[in-house]
Structure formats: structure tokens, C-alpha cells
mmCIF file of C-alpha atoms in Angstrom:
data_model
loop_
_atom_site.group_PDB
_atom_site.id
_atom_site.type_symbol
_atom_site.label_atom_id
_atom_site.label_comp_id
_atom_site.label_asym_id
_atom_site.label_seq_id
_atom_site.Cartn_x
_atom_site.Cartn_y
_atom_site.Cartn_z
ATOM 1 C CA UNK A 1 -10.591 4.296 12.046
ATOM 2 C CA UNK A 2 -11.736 6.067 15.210
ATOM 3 C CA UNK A 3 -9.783 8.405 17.085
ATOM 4 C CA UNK A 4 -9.212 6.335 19.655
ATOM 5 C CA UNK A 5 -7.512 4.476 16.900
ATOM 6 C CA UNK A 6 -5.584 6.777 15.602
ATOM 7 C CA UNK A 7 -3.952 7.644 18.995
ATOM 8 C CA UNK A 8 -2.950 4.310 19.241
ATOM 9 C CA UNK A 9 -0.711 4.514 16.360
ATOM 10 C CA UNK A 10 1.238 6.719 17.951
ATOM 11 C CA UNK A 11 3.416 6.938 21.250
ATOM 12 C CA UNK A 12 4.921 9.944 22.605
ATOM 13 C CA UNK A 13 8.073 10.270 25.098
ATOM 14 C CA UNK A 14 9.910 12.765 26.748
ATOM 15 C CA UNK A 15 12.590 14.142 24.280
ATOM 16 C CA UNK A 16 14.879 13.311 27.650
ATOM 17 C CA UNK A 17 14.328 9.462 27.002
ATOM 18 C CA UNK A 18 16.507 9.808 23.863
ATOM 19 C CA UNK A 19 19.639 9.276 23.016
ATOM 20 C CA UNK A 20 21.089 12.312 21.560
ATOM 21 C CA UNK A 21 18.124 14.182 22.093
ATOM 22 C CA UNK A 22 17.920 18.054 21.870
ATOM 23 C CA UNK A 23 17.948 20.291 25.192
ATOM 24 C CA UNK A 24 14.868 21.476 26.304
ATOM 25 C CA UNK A 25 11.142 20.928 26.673
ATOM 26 C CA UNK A 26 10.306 18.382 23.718
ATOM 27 C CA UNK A 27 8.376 15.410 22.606
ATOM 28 C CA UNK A 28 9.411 12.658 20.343
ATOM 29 C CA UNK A 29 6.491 11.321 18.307
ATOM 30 C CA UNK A 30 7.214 8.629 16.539
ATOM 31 C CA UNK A 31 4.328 6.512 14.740
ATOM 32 C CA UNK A 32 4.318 3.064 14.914
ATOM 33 C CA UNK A 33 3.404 1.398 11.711
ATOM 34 C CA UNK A 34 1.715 -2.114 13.266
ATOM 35 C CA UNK A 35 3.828 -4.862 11.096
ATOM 36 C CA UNK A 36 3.706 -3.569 7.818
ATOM 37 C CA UNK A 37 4.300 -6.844 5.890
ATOM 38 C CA UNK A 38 5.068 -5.497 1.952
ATOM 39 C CA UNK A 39 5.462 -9.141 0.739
ATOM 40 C CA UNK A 40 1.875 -9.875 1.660
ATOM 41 C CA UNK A 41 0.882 -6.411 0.763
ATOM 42 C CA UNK A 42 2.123 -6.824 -2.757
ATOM 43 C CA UNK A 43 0.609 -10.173 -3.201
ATOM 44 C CA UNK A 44 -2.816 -9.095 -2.648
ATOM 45 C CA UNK A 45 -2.409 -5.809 -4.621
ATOM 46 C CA UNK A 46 -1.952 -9.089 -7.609
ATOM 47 C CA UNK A 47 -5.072 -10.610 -6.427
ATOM 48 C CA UNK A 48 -6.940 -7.299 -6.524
ATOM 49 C CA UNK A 49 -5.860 -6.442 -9.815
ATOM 50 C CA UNK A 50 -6.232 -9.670 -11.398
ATOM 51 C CA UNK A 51 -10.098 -9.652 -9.578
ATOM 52 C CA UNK A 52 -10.281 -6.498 -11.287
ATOM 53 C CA UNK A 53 -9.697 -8.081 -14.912
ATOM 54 C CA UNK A 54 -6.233 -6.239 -14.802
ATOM 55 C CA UNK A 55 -3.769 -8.893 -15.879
ATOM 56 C CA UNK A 56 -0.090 -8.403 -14.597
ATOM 57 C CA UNK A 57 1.653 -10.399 -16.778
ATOM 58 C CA UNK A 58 2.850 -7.745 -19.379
ATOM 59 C CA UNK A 59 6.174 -5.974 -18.531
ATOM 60 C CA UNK A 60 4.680 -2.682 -17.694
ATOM 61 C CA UNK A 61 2.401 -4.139 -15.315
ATOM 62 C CA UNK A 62 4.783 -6.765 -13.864
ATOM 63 C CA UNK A 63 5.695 -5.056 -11.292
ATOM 64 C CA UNK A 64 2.793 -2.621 -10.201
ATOM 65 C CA UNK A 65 1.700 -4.588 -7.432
ATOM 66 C CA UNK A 66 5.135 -4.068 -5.411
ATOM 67 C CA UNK A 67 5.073 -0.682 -6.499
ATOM 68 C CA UNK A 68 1.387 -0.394 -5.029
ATOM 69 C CA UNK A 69 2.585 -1.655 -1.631
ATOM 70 C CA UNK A 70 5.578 0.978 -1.180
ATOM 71 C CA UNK A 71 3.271 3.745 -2.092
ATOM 72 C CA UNK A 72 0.780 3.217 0.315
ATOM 73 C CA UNK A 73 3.428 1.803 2.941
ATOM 74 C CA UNK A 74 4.828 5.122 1.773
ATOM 75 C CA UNK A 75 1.620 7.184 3.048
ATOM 76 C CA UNK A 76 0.617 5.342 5.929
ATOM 77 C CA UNK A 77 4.444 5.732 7.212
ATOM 78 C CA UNK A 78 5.146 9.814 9.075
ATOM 79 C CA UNK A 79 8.474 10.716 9.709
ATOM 80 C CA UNK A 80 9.469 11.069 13.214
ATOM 81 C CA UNK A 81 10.006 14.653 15.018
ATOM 82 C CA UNK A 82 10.328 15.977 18.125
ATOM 83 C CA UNK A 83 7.960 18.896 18.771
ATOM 84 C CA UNK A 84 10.322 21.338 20.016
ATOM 85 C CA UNK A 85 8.484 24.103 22.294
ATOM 86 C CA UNK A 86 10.205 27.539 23.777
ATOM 87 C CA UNK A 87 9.197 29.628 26.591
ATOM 88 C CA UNK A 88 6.597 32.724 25.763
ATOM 89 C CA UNK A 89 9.390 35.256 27.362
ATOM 90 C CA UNK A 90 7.937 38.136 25.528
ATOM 91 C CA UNK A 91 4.318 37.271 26.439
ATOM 92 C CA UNK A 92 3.252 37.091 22.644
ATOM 93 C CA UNK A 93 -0.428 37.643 22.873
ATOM 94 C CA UNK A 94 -1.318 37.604 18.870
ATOM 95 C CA UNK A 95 -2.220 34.916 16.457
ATOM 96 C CA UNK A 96 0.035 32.374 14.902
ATOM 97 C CA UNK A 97 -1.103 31.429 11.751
ATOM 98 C CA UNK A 98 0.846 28.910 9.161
ATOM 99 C CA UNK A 99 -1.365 28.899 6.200
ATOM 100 C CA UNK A 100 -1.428 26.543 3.075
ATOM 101 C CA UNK A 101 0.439 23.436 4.532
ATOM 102 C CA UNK A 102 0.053 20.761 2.283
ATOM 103 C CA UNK A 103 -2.326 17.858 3.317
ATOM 104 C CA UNK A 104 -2.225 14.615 1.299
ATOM 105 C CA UNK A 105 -3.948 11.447 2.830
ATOM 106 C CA UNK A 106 -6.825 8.644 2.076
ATOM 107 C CA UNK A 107 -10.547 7.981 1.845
ATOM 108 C CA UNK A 108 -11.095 5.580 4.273
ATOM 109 C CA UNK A 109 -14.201 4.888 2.563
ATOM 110 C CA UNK A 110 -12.800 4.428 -0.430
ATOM 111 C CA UNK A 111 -8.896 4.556 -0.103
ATOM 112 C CA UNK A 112 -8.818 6.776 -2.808
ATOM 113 C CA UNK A 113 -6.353 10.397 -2.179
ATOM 114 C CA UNK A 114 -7.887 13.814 -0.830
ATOM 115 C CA UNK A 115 -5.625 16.864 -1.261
ATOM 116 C CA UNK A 116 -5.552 20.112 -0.303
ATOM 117 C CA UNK A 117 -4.350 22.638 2.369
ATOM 118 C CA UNK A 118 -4.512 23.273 6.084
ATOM 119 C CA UNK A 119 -4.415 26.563 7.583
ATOM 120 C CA UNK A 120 -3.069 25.928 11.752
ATOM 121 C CA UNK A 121 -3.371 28.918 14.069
ATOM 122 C CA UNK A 122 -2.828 28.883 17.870
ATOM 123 C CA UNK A 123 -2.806 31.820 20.291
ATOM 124 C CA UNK A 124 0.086 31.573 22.518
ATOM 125 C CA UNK A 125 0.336 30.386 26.065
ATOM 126 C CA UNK A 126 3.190 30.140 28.466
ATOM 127 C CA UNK A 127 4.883 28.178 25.421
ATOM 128 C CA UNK A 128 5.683 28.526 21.288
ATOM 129 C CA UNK A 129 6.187 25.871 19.063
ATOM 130 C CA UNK A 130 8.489 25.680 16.075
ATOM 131 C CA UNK A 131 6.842 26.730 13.297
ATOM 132 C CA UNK A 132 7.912 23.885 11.031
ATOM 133 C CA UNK A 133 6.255 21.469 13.653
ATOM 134 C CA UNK A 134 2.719 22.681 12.454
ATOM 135 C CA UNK A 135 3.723 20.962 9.342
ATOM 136 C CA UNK A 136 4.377 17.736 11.195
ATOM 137 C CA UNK A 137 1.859 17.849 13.005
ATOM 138 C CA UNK A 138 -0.629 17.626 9.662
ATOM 139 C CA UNK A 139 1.792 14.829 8.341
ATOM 140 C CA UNK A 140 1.217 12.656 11.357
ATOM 141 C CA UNK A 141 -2.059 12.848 11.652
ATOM 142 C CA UNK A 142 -2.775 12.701 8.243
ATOM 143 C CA UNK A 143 -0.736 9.757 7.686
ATOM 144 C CA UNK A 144 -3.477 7.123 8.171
ATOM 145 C CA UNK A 145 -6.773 6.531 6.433
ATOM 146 C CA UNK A 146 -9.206 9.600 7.354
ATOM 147 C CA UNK A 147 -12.027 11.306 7.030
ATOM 148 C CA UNK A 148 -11.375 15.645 6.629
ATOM 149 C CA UNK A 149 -13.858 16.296 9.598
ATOM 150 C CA UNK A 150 -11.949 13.915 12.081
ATOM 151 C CA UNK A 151 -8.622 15.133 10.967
ATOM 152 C CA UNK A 152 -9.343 18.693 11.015
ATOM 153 C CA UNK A 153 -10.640 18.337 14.993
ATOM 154 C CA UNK A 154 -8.069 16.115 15.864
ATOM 155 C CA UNK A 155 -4.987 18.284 14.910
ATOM 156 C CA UNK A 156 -6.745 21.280 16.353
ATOM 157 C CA UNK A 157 -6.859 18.612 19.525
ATOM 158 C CA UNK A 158 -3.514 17.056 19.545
ATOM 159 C CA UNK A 159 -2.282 21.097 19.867
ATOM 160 C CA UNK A 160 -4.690 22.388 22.100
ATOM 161 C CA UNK A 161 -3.162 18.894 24.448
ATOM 162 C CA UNK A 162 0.336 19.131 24.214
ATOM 163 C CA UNK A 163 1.033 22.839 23.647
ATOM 164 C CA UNK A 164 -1.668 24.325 25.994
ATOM 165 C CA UNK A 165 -2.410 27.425 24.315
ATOM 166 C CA UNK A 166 -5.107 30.154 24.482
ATOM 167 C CA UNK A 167 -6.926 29.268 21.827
ATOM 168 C CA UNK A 168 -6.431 26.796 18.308
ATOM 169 C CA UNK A 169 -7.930 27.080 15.127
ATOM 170 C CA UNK A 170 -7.916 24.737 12.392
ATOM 171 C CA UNK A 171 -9.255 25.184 8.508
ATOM 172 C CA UNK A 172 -8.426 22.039 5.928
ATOM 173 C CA UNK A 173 -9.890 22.636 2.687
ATOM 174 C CA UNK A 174 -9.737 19.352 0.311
ATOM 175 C CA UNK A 175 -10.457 17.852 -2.959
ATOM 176 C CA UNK A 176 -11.980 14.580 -2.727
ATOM 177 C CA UNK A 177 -11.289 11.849 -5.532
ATOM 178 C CA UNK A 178 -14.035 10.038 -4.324
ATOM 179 C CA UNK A 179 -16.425 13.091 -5.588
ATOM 180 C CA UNK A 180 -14.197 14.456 -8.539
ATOM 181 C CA UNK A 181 -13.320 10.963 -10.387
ATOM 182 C CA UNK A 182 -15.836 8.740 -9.675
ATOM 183 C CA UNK A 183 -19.196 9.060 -8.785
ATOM 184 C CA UNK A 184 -21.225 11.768 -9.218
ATOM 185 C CA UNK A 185 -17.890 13.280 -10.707
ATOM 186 C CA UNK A 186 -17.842 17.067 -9.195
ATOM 187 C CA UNK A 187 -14.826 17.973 -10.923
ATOM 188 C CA UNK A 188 -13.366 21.288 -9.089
ATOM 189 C CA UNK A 189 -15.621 21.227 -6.166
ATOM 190 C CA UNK A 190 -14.034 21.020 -2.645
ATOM 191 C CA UNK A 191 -14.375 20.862 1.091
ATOM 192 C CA UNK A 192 -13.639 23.236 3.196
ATOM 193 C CA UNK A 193 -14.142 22.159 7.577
ATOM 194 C CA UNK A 194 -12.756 23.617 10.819
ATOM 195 C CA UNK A 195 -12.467 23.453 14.269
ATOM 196 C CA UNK A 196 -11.775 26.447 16.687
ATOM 197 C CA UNK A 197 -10.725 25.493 20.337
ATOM 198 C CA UNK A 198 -10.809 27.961 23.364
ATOM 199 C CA UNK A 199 -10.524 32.095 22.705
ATOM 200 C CA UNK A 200 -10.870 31.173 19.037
ATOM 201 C CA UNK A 201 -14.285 29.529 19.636
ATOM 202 C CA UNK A 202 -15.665 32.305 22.444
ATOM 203 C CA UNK A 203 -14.064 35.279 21.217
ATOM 204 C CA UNK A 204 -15.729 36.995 18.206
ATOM 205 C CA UNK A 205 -13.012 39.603 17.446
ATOM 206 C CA UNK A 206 -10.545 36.049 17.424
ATOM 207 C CA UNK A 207 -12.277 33.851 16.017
ATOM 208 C CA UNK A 208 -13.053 36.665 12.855
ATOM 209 C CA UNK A 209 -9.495 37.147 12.696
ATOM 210 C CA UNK A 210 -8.383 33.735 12.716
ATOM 211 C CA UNK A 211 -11.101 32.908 9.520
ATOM 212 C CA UNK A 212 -10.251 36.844 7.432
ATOM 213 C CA UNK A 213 -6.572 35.593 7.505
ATOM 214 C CA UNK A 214 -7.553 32.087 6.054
ATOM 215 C CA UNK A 215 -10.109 33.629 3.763
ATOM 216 C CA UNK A 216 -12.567 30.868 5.095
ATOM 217 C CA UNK A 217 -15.319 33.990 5.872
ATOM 218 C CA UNK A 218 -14.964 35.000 1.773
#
């Protein structure tokens, strides 16, 4: 899935186009799932199995296939949020840093789970962002099938767009199923990518900061 891709799973509108919607500066992102048909979905989780040798006739196994459709309906599906920005009144000039939010999401090579943790860091603007939105924002973009690279550059992205800050930097760190259970089977071993946007990227004393705090420079 390219990032063009991607975008196009989501729409954003002005919090204002709401009903009920919260006062202020805000966007509602809500991600639009494309027709997720579970009926057909389960059916061919059956097919797959039973290509795989894996019969589903037993009790235990009866009902896996539905329960393999919700779980990856499950994944591919973000909750909704508005991201909910205030004005800079005190002219914050330091680093914001939420470290260690979880990241869960799919090989798209081989649609099996990577886990791990993002640490998201932006240098204010004219604008600050809910903290808890940081979160979100890994959820949503995380929600599809990815690659770490492309998601690591495209949340540093999405904030650097629609917050406008100084300077973003973004650290994922993963392990891969597709390396630790099958294959050449590094069990332990993980990834660690980033992206640094603006004063994060051009200046030193920053950008060192940004990766001491993360422990990414260790």
C-alpha cells in the first residue's frame, strides 16, 4: 500500500462540520474502512485454511474462520478522534516527547503482526496538541497493512502537516514476526527507524536531544 494509499483511507473535516463537536481549532479524522464485507471475509479465511490442510470441521476449529475476520476487521478498523490543538500562549520553545506508545500493525508482505513502540516528539509552533492525540495518531496510521519505514515517515508527516510545528521527530522500534517466527527465525532481534522533520533534522543540539531522550543514540 503506498502512501498515496494510505491517505485515501482517510478523510479529514473541520471539527465545525460536526454535530456536537468540541469548541475550538480541531480535526475529525475518521478512517473509512472501504466495504468491509465479514461474510466474505470469513468464507475465504475457510478456503485458506482448508488449502492449508487445516480442516474446520472439529468444534474448536468451527468457528475460527469468523473469528479470523473480526480480528483483522478489528486491526484494519481506528477509532475516530478529533485532534484537538491549543494556542502556544506561553511560547513553549522545548521538546515534546511521548515515549513508548504502543504500535501494533501488519506485514504487508506477509500479513503477519510487528510490535513494538513509538517514541513522537514535536517542537512547538504557534499551536500544542493533546498529548493523548500522539497516541491516535500511531493508531491511525498504523491501522492498515505497513511497512515500519513508511509508517515511521508518515506519522512524523501527517504532524509536521496538520500541526505545523518547528520541528518532528519520530523513532518506532519493532519486532517483526516475519524475522522472529519464520524464516531465518531471529528470535529477539528488532528494528529500530526514524524520521526527523525541520529543527530536529538541521539542528545538532535538537536533533541529539530528541534521540538521548529516546535512547536511540545508546
Amino acid at each position: 500500500m503506498t502512501e498515496t494509499s494510505h491517505r485515501a483511507t482517510a478523510r479529514i473535516r473541520t471539527a465545525d462540520q460536526e454535530e456536537q463537536a468540541p469548541a475550538g481549532p480541531a480535526l475529525r479524522v475518521v478512517h473509512e474502512p472501504g466495504g468491509i464485507d465479514l461474510d466474505a471475509a470469513e468464507r475465504a479465511a475457510g478456503q485458506f485454511l482448508d488449502a492449508l490442510g487445516i480442516s474446520t470441521a472439529s468444534e474448536s476449529l468451527r468457528r475460527t474462520p469468523g473469528r479470523m475476520a473480526r480480528a483483522y476487521a478489528e486491526q484494519f478498523s481506528p477509532h475516530p478522534f478529533d485532534l484537538t490543538t491549543f494556542p502556544n500562549d506561553e511560547g513553549y520553545d522545548e521538546l515534546v516527547l511521548a515515549r513508548r506508545i504502543p504500535v501494533r500493525t501488519v506485514c504487508e508482505h506477509h500479513m503477519l503482526p510487528f510490535v513494538g513502540v513509538a517514541h513522537v516528539c514535536y517542537l512547538p509552533g504557534a499551536r500544542i496538541v493533546g498529548l493523548s492525540k500522539l497516541a491516535r495518531i500511531v493508531e491511525h496510521i498504523a491501522c492498515r497493512p505497513q511497512v515500519q519505514e513508511r509508517l515511521t515517515k508518515q506519522v512524523a508527516d501527517w504532524l509536521q502537516t496538520h500541526l505545523e510545528p518547528k520541528g518532528v521527530g519520530v523513532v518506532i522500534e519493532a519486532e517483526h514476526t516475519c524475522m522472529t517466527l519464520r524464516g531465518v527465525q531471529a528470535t529477539g532481534s528488532s528494528t529500530l527507524t526514524s524520521t526527523l522533520l525541520g529543527l530536529l533534522r538541521t539542528d545538532g543540539r535538537s536533533r541529539s536531544e530528541f534521540l538521548a531522550l529516546t535512547g536511540a543514540n545508546s
